[in-house]
mmCIF file of N, CA and C in Angstrom:
data_model
loop_
_atom_site.group_PDB
_atom_site.id
_atom_site.type_symbol
_atom_site.label_atom_id
_atom_site.label_comp_id
_atom_site.label_asym_id
_atom_site.label_seq_id
_atom_site.Cartn_x
_atom_site.Cartn_y
_atom_site.Cartn_z
ATOM 1 N N MET A 1 -5.279 -284.054 -110.195
ATOM 2 C CA MET A 1 -5.751 -284.896 -108.826
ATOM 3 C C MET A 1 -4.210 -285.018 -107.915
ATOM 4 N N GLY A 2 -4.498 -284.858 -106.813
ATOM 5 C CA GLY A 2 -3.450 -285.336 -105.795
ATOM 6 C C GLY A 2 -3.164 -286.549 -105.537
ATOM 7 N N ASN A 3 -2.166 -287.164 -104.889
ATOM 8 C CA ASN A 3 -1.779 -288.488 -104.222
ATOM 9 C C ASN A 3 -2.834 -288.660 -103.170
ATOM 10 N N ASP A 4 -2.799 -289.635 -103.067
ATOM 11 C CA ASP A 4 -3.386 -290.331 -101.904
ATOM 12 C C ASP A 4 -3.204 -289.410 -100.221
ATOM 13 N N ASP A 5 -2.046 -289.362 -100.088
ATOM 14 C CA ASP A 5 -1.267 -288.427 -99.140
ATOM 15 C C ASP A 5 -2.023 -287.061 -99.123
ATOM 16 N N SER A 6 -1.846 -286.372 -100.503
ATOM 17 C CA SER A 6 -2.193 -284.998 -100.255
ATOM 18 C C SER A 6 -3.499 -285.027 -100.108
ATOM 19 N N VAL A 7 -4.428 -285.625 -100.838
ATOM 20 C CA VAL A 7 -5.897 -285.964 -100.330
ATOM 21 C C VAL A 7 -6.332 -286.318 -99.065
ATOM 22 N N GLY A 8 -5.586 -287.122 -98.381
ATOM 23 C CA GLY A 8 -5.946 -287.525 -97.127
ATOM 24 C C GLY A 8 -5.642 -285.949 -96.186
ATOM 25 N N ARG A 9 -4.579 -285.345 -96.132
ATOM 26 C CA ARG A 9 -4.159 -284.320 -95.483
ATOM 27 C C ARG A 9 -5.158 -283.155 -95.877
ATOM 28 N N GLU A 10 -5.683 -283.000 -97.133
ATOM 29 C CA GLU A 10 -6.744 -281.767 -97.128
ATOM 30 C C GLU A 10 -7.947 -282.376 -96.721
ATOM 31 N N VAL A 11 -8.221 -283.618 -96.595
ATOM 32 C CA VAL A 11 -9.590 -283.942 -95.759
ATOM 33 C C VAL A 11 -9.346 -283.806 -94.432
ATOM 34 N N GLU A 12 -8.221 -284.047 -94.018
ATOM 35 C CA GLU A 12 -7.857 -283.828 -92.363
ATOM 36 C C GLU A 12 -7.974 -282.279 -92.270
ATOM 37 N N ILE A 13 -7.443 -281.270 -92.960
ATOM 38 C CA ILE A 13 -7.843 -279.722 -92.771
ATOM 39 C C ILE A 13 -9.392 -279.418 -92.979
ATOM 40 N N LEU A 14 -9.957 -280.303 -93.855
ATOM 41 C CA LEU A 14 -11.264 -279.703 -93.988
ATOM 42 C C LEU A 14 -12.084 -280.205 -92.893
ATOM 43 N N LYS A 15 -11.887 -281.363 -92.406
ATOM 44 C CA LYS A 15 -12.589 -281.881 -90.731
ATOM 45 C C LYS A 15 -12.128 -280.871 -89.614
ATOM 46 N N ALA A 16 -10.965 -280.442 -89.560
ATOM 47 C CA ALA A 16 -10.650 -279.628 -88.392
ATOM 48 C C ALA A 16 -11.528 -278.257 -88.743
ATOM 49 N N LEU A 17 -11.714 -277.719 -89.967
ATOM 50 C CA LEU A 17 -12.365 -276.437 -90.154
ATOM 51 C C LEU A 17 -13.599 -276.244 -89.976
ATOM 52 N N ALA A 18 -14.266 -277.649 -89.977
ATOM 53 C CA ALA A 18 -15.945 -278.031 -90.290
ATOM 54 C C ALA A 18 -16.746 -277.516 -88.886
ATOM 55 N N HIS A 19 -16.130 -276.962 -88.313
ATOM 56 C CA HIS A 19 -16.761 -276.517 -86.800
ATOM 57 C C HIS A 19 -16.462 -275.049 -86.439
ATOM 58 N N PRO A 20 -17.931 -274.088 -86.473
ATOM 59 C CA PRO A 20 -17.538 -272.566 -86.247
ATOM 60 C C PRO A 20 -16.536 -272.215 -85.067
ATOM 61 N N ILE A 21 -16.656 -272.788 -84.154
ATOM 62 C CA ILE A 21 -15.566 -272.367 -83.388
ATOM 63 C C ILE A 21 -14.206 -272.452 -83.985
ATOM 64 N N ARG A 22 -14.110 -273.607 -84.459
ATOM 65 C CA ARG A 22 -12.524 -273.842 -84.730
ATOM 66 C C ARG A 22 -12.375 -273.145 -85.839
ATOM 67 N N LEU A 23 -13.190 -272.456 -86.763
ATOM 68 C CA LEU A 23 -13.151 -271.779 -87.858
ATOM 69 C C LEU A 23 -12.567 -270.516 -87.290
ATOM 70 N N GLY A 24 -13.790 -270.065 -86.185
ATOM 71 C CA GLY A 24 -13.273 -268.672 -85.923
ATOM 72 C C GLY A 24 -12.248 -268.670 -84.927
ATOM 73 N N VAL A 25 -11.635 -269.527 -84.252
ATOM 74 C CA VAL A 25 -10.118 -269.679 -83.485
ATOM 75 C C VAL A 25 -9.295 -269.546 -84.770
ATOM 76 N N LEU A 26 -9.332 -269.867 -86.124
ATOM 77 C CA LEU A 26 -8.490 -269.515 -87.103
ATOM 78 C C LEU A 26 -8.462 -268.167 -87.471
ATOM 79 N N ARG A 27 -9.819 -267.531 -87.529
ATOM 80 C CA ARG A 27 -9.684 -266.538 -87.812
ATOM 81 C C ARG A 27 -9.280 -265.150 -87.040
ATOM 82 N N ARG A 28 -9.469 -265.702 -85.911
ATOM 83 C CA ARG A 28 -8.663 -264.957 -84.614
ATOM 84 C C ARG A 28 -7.334 -264.809 -84.659
ATOM 85 N N LEU A 29 -6.648 -266.309 -85.113
ATOM 86 C CA LEU A 29 -5.295 -266.077 -84.853
ATOM 87 C C LEU A 29 -4.855 -265.493 -86.248
ATOM 88 N N ALA A 30 -5.321 -265.393 -87.244
ATOM 89 C CA ALA A 30 -4.955 -264.664 -88.407
ATOM 90 C C ALA A 30 -4.673 -263.397 -88.265
ATOM 91 N N ALA A 31 -6.100 -262.916 -87.742
ATOM 92 C CA ALA A 31 -5.911 -261.317 -86.969
ATOM 93 C C ALA A 31 -5.049 -261.022 -86.141
ATOM 94 N N GLU A 32 -5.054 -262.045 -85.111
ATOM 95 C CA GLU A 32 -3.970 -261.755 -83.687
ATOM 96 C C GLU A 32 -2.894 -263.257 -83.493
ATOM 97 N N PRO A 33 -2.195 -263.305 -84.011
ATOM 98 C CA PRO A 33 -1.241 -264.225 -83.489
ATOM 99 C C PRO A 33 -0.909 -264.039 -82.338
ATOM 100 N N GLY A 34 -0.431 -265.546 -81.480
ATOM 101 C CA GLY A 34 -0.092 -265.341 -79.938
ATOM 102 C C GLY A 34 -1.420 -265.131 -79.290
ATOM 103 N N THR A 35 -2.387 -265.446 -79.346
ATOM 104 C CA THR A 35 -3.640 -265.545 -78.431
ATOM 105 C C THR A 35 -3.573 -266.440 -77.332
ATOM 106 N N CYS A 36 -3.847 -266.096 -76.170
ATOM 107 C CA CYS A 36 -3.507 -267.140 -75.437
ATOM 108 C C CYS A 36 -4.932 -268.078 -75.360
ATOM 109 N N ALA A 37 -4.855 -269.349 -74.778
ATOM 110 C CA ALA A 37 -5.855 -270.303 -74.725
ATOM 111 C C ALA A 37 -7.100 -269.786 -74.039
ATOM 112 N N CYS A 38 -7.234 -268.979 -72.799
ATOM 113 C CA CYS A 38 -7.929 -268.301 -72.349
ATOM 114 C C CYS A 38 -8.713 -267.555 -72.700
ATOM 115 N N ASP A 39 -8.111 -266.903 -73.804
ATOM 116 C CA ASP A 39 -9.148 -265.470 -74.356
ATOM 117 C C ASP A 39 -10.242 -265.843 -75.330
ATOM 118 N N PHE A 40 -10.076 -267.441 -75.595
ATOM 119 C CA PHE A 40 -11.034 -267.899 -76.566
ATOM 120 C C PHE A 40 -12.207 -268.172 -75.701
ATOM 121 N N THR A 41 -12.197 -268.466 -74.342
ATOM 122 C CA THR A 41 -13.472 -268.723 -73.878
ATOM 123 C C THR A 41 -14.433 -267.440 -73.863
ATOM 124 N N ASP A 42 -14.011 -266.198 -73.457
ATOM 125 C CA ASP A 42 -14.660 -265.432 -73.721
ATOM 126 C C ASP A 42 -15.042 -265.049 -74.903
ATOM 127 N N LEU A 43 -14.483 -265.079 -75.834
ATOM 128 C CA LEU A 43 -14.880 -264.917 -77.306
ATOM 129 C C LEU A 43 -16.043 -265.743 -77.828
ATOM 130 N N PHE A 44 -15.873 -267.064 -77.308
ATOM 131 C CA PHE A 44 -16.927 -267.963 -77.889
ATOM 132 C C PHE A 44 -17.805 -268.265 -76.840
ATOM 133 N N ALA A 45 -17.909 -267.573 -75.749
ATOM 134 C CA ALA A 45 -18.797 -268.114 -74.628
ATOM 135 C C ALA A 45 -18.800 -269.691 -74.254
ATOM 136 N N VAL A 46 -17.981 -270.360 -74.315
ATOM 137 C CA VAL A 46 -18.061 -271.763 -74.107
ATOM 138 C C VAL A 46 -17.107 -271.834 -72.831
ATOM 139 N N SER A 47 -16.981 -273.162 -72.578
ATOM 140 C CA SER A 47 -16.198 -273.366 -71.202
ATOM 141 C C SER A 47 -14.513 -273.632 -71.686
ATOM 142 N N GLN A 48 -13.843 -273.764 -70.584
ATOM 143 C CA GLN A 48 -12.412 -273.946 -71.160
ATOM 144 C C GLN A 48 -12.207 -275.651 -71.546
ATOM 145 N N PRO A 49 -12.808 -276.252 -71.158
ATOM 146 C CA PRO A 49 -12.397 -278.022 -71.773
ATOM 147 C C PRO A 49 -13.064 -277.712 -73.378
ATOM 148 N N THR A 50 -14.293 -277.075 -73.585
ATOM 149 C CA THR A 50 -14.596 -277.015 -74.811
ATOM 150 C C THR A 50 -13.924 -276.440 -75.412
ATOM 151 N N ILE A 51 -12.892 -275.294 -75.321
ATOM 152 C CA ILE A 51 -11.767 -274.455 -76.037
ATOM 153 C C ILE A 51 -10.726 -275.708 -76.388
ATOM 154 N N SER A 52 -10.385 -276.164 -75.104
ATOM 155 C CA SER A 52 -9.043 -277.275 -75.467
ATOM 156 C C SER A 52 -9.584 -278.480 -76.468
ATOM 157 N N ALA A 53 -10.408 -278.952 -76.385
ATOM 158 C CA ALA A 53 -10.785 -279.839 -77.362
ATOM 159 C C ALA A 53 -10.569 -279.380 -78.579
ATOM 160 N N HIS A 54 -11.009 -278.283 -78.998
ATOM 161 C CA HIS A 54 -11.035 -277.670 -80.540
ATOM 162 C C HIS A 54 -9.526 -277.036 -80.622
ATOM 163 N N LEU A 55 -9.059 -276.697 -79.881
ATOM 164 C CA LEU A 55 -7.678 -276.349 -79.814
ATOM 165 C C LEU A 55 -6.690 -277.592 -80.402
ATOM 166 N N ARG A 56 -7.104 -278.950 -79.241
ATOM 167 C CA ARG A 56 -6.441 -280.074 -79.680
ATOM 168 C C ARG A 56 -6.743 -280.540 -81.245
ATOM 169 N N THR A 57 -7.743 -280.507 -81.417
ATOM 170 C CA THR A 57 -8.109 -280.844 -83.293
ATOM 171 C C THR A 57 -7.592 -279.817 -83.919
ATOM 172 N N LEU A 58 -7.337 -278.599 -83.904
ATOM 173 C CA LEU A 58 -6.597 -278.076 -84.372
ATOM 174 C C LEU A 58 -5.147 -278.483 -84.722
ATOM 175 N N ARG A 59 -4.633 -278.305 -83.213
ATOM 176 C CA ARG A 59 -3.212 -278.781 -83.170
ATOM 177 C C ARG A 59 -2.688 -280.277 -83.837
ATOM 178 N N GLU A 60 -3.664 -281.285 -83.890
ATOM 179 C CA GLU A 60 -3.531 -282.588 -84.527
ATOM 180 C C GLU A 60 -3.597 -282.352 -86.016
ATOM 181 N N ALA A 61 -4.279 -281.542 -86.392
ATOM 182 C CA ALA A 61 -4.355 -281.196 -87.882
ATOM 183 C C ALA A 61 -3.239 -280.458 -88.601
ATOM 184 N N GLY A 62 -2.409 -279.671 -87.482
ATOM 185 C CA GLY A 62 -1.020 -279.269 -87.795
ATOM 186 C C GLY A 62 -1.549 -277.686 -88.207
ATOM 187 N N LEU A 63 -2.575 -277.193 -87.677
ATOM 188 C CA LEU A 63 -3.088 -275.684 -88.215
ATOM 189 C C LEU A 63 -2.456 -274.763 -87.542
ATOM 190 N N VAL A 64 -2.268 -275.003 -86.155
ATOM 191 C CA VAL A 64 -1.762 -273.660 -85.247
ATOM 192 C C VAL A 64 -0.629 -274.581 -84.440
ATOM 193 N N THR A 65 0.366 -273.761 -84.032
ATOM 194 C CA THR A 65 1.482 -273.721 -83.605
ATOM 195 C C THR A 65 1.326 -273.324 -82.029
ATOM 196 N N THR A 66 2.182 -273.761 -80.894
ATOM 197 C CA THR A 66 1.980 -273.251 -79.504
ATOM 198 C C THR A 66 3.297 -272.471 -79.100
ATOM 199 N N ARG A 67 3.434 -271.442 -78.245
ATOM 200 C CA ARG A 67 4.501 -270.913 -77.357
ATOM 201 C C ARG A 67 3.862 -270.952 -75.727
ATOM 202 N N ARG A 68 4.551 -271.294 -75.269
ATOM 203 C CA ARG A 68 4.279 -271.285 -73.407
ATOM 204 C C ARG A 68 4.976 -270.123 -72.985
ATOM 205 N N GLU A 69 4.201 -269.504 -72.195
ATOM 206 C CA GLU A 69 4.584 -267.896 -71.585
ATOM 207 C C GLU A 69 4.201 -268.249 -70.009
ATOM 208 N N GLY A 70 5.097 -268.843 -69.205
ATOM 209 C CA GLY A 70 5.243 -269.386 -67.861
ATOM 210 C C GLY A 70 3.865 -270.339 -67.933
ATOM 211 N N THR A 71 2.846 -270.186 -67.440
ATOM 212 C CA THR A 71 1.574 -271.018 -67.255
ATOM 213 C C THR A 71 0.574 -270.642 -68.107
ATOM 214 N N THR A 72 0.783 -269.964 -69.061
ATOM 215 C CA THR A 72 0.037 -269.707 -70.391
ATOM 216 C C THR A 72 0.403 -270.402 -71.563
ATOM 217 N N ILE A 73 -0.421 -270.870 -72.512
ATOM 218 C CA ILE A 73 -0.191 -271.516 -73.948
ATOM 219 C C ILE A 73 -0.583 -270.386 -74.652
ATOM 220 N N CYS A 74 0.025 -269.993 -75.746
ATOM 221 C CA CYS A 74 -0.562 -269.139 -76.611
ATOM 222 C C CYS A 74 -0.198 -269.842 -78.056
ATOM 223 N N TYR A 75 -1.252 -269.540 -78.937
ATOM 224 C CA TYR A 75 -1.687 -270.135 -80.160
ATOM 225 C C TYR A 75 -1.011 -269.333 -81.208
ATOM 226 N N SER A 76 -0.814 -269.533 -82.485
ATOM 227 C CA SER A 76 -0.530 -268.902 -83.816
ATOM 228 C C SER A 76 -1.090 -269.806 -84.538
ATOM 229 N N LEU A 77 -1.690 -269.339 -85.594
ATOM 230 C CA LEU A 77 -1.859 -269.957 -87.175
ATOM 231 C C LEU A 77 -0.617 -270.316 -87.579
ATOM 232 N N ASP A 78 -0.637 -271.701 -88.200
ATOM 233 C CA ASP A 78 0.582 -272.027 -89.061
ATOM 234 C C ASP A 78 0.008 -271.966 -90.298
ATOM 235 N N GLU A 79 0.268 -270.730 -90.954
ATOM 236 C CA GLU A 79 -0.210 -270.428 -92.560
ATOM 237 C C GLU A 79 0.385 -271.492 -93.500
ATOM 238 N N ARG A 80 1.606 -272.262 -93.368
ATOM 239 C CA ARG A 80 2.083 -272.995 -94.207
ATOM 240 C C ARG A 80 1.126 -274.099 -94.464
ATOM 241 N N ALA A 81 0.516 -274.655 -93.284
ATOM 242 C CA ALA A 81 -0.842 -275.684 -93.209
ATOM 243 C C ALA A 81 -1.725 -275.604 -93.978
ATOM 244 N N LEU A 82 -1.849 -274.279 -94.217
ATOM 245 C CA LEU A 82 -3.122 -273.823 -95.095
ATOM 246 C C LEU A 82 -2.865 -274.126 -96.885
ATOM 247 N N ALA A 83 -1.747 -274.260 -96.839
ATOM 248 C CA ALA A 83 -1.347 -274.629 -98.251
ATOM 249 C C ALA A 83 -2.123 -275.603 -99.159
ATOM 250 N N PRO A 84 -2.225 -276.514 -98.403
ATOM 251 C CA PRO A 84 -2.943 -277.803 -99.359
ATOM 252 C C PRO A 84 -3.957 -277.198 -99.694
ATOM 253 N N LEU A 85 -4.773 -276.711 -98.752
ATOM 254 C CA LEU A 85 -6.192 -276.322 -98.592
ATOM 255 C C LEU A 85 -6.516 -275.060 -99.765
ATOM 256 N N ALA A 86 -5.595 -274.088 -100.027
ATOM 257 C CA ALA A 86 -5.427 -273.261 -101.114
ATOM 258 C C ALA A 86 -5.469 -273.910 -102.348
ATOM 259 N N GLY A 87 -4.637 -274.623 -102.426
ATOM 260 C CA GLY A 87 -4.268 -275.422 -103.602
ATOM 261 C C GLY A 87 -5.669 -276.190 -104.165
ATOM 262 N N LEU A 88 -6.031 -276.966 -102.949
ATOM 263 C CA LEU A 88 -7.420 -277.701 -103.610
ATOM 264 C C LEU A 88 -8.393 -276.796 -103.994
ATOM 265 N N LEU A 89 -8.722 -275.442 -102.835
ATOM 266 C CA LEU A 89 -9.552 -274.545 -103.841
ATOM 267 C C LEU A 89 -9.283 -273.899 -104.943
ATOM 268 N N GLY A 90 -7.844 -273.835 -105.138
ATOM 269 C CA GLY A 90 -7.419 -273.159 -106.851
ATOM 270 C C GLY A 90 -7.679 -274.362 -107.592
ATOM 271 N N ASP A 91 -7.889 -275.531 -107.251
ATOM 272 C CA ASP A 91 -8.205 -276.741 -108.111
ATOM 273 C C ASP A 91 -9.507 -276.434 -108.304
ATOM 274 N N LEU A 92 -10.588 -276.485 -107.562
ATOM 275 C CA LEU A 92 -11.536 -276.631 -107.648
ATOM 276 C C LEU A 92 -12.237 -275.218 -108.481
ATOM 277 N N THR A 93 -11.683 -274.224 -108.490
ATOM 278 C CA THR A 93 -12.115 -273.224 -108.907
ATOM 279 C C THR A 93 -11.751 -272.705 -110.187
ATOM 280 N N GLY A 94 -10.562 -273.271 -110.620
ATOM 281 C CA GLY A 94 -9.791 -273.201 -111.965
ATOM 282 C C GLY A 94 -8.868 -272.012 -111.575
ATOM 283 N N VAL A 95 -8.487 -271.567 -110.212
ATOM 284 C CA VAL A 95 -7.555 -270.249 -110.051
ATOM 285 C C VAL A 95 -6.388 -271.100 -109.529
ATOM 286 N N THR A 96 -5.200 -270.887 -110.386
ATOM 287 C CA THR A 96 -3.874 -271.498 -110.098
ATOM 288 C C THR A 96 -3.324 -270.676 -108.803
ATOM 289 N N THR A 97 -2.710 -271.663 -108.320
ATOM 290 C CA THR A 97 -1.856 -270.921 -106.604
ATOM 291 C C THR A 97 -0.786 -271.342 -106.905
ATOM 292 N N ALA A 98 0.376 -270.689 -106.554
ATOM 293 C CA ALA A 98 1.469 -271.393 -106.227
ATOM 294 C C ALA A 98 1.801 -272.241 -105.182
ATOM 295 N N ARG A 99 2.497 -273.123 -105.355
ATOM 296 C CA ARG A 99 2.531 -274.545 -104.185
ATOM 297 C C ARG A 99 4.160 -274.606 -104.079
#
């Protein structure tokens, strides 16, 4: 069992993933790193403020990184941030993972 800090981190990641749009954003970023924020509004058929709120949640959880290109902000998945979750799932399933 992890210490309180690692458990808190795992919970934070799980909360960030616990919405279909945020999970979909991460799936998209895994397939297409560097996706611009404006591309998500068409993909999920929601407003820009809604996408911005979801991206903010993912940023605050440390799951995505940003890069500015002129006036556009592009997002990429921070794969290292998912390591605690991979470890947790491995622990729960009995599958060992390299940490």
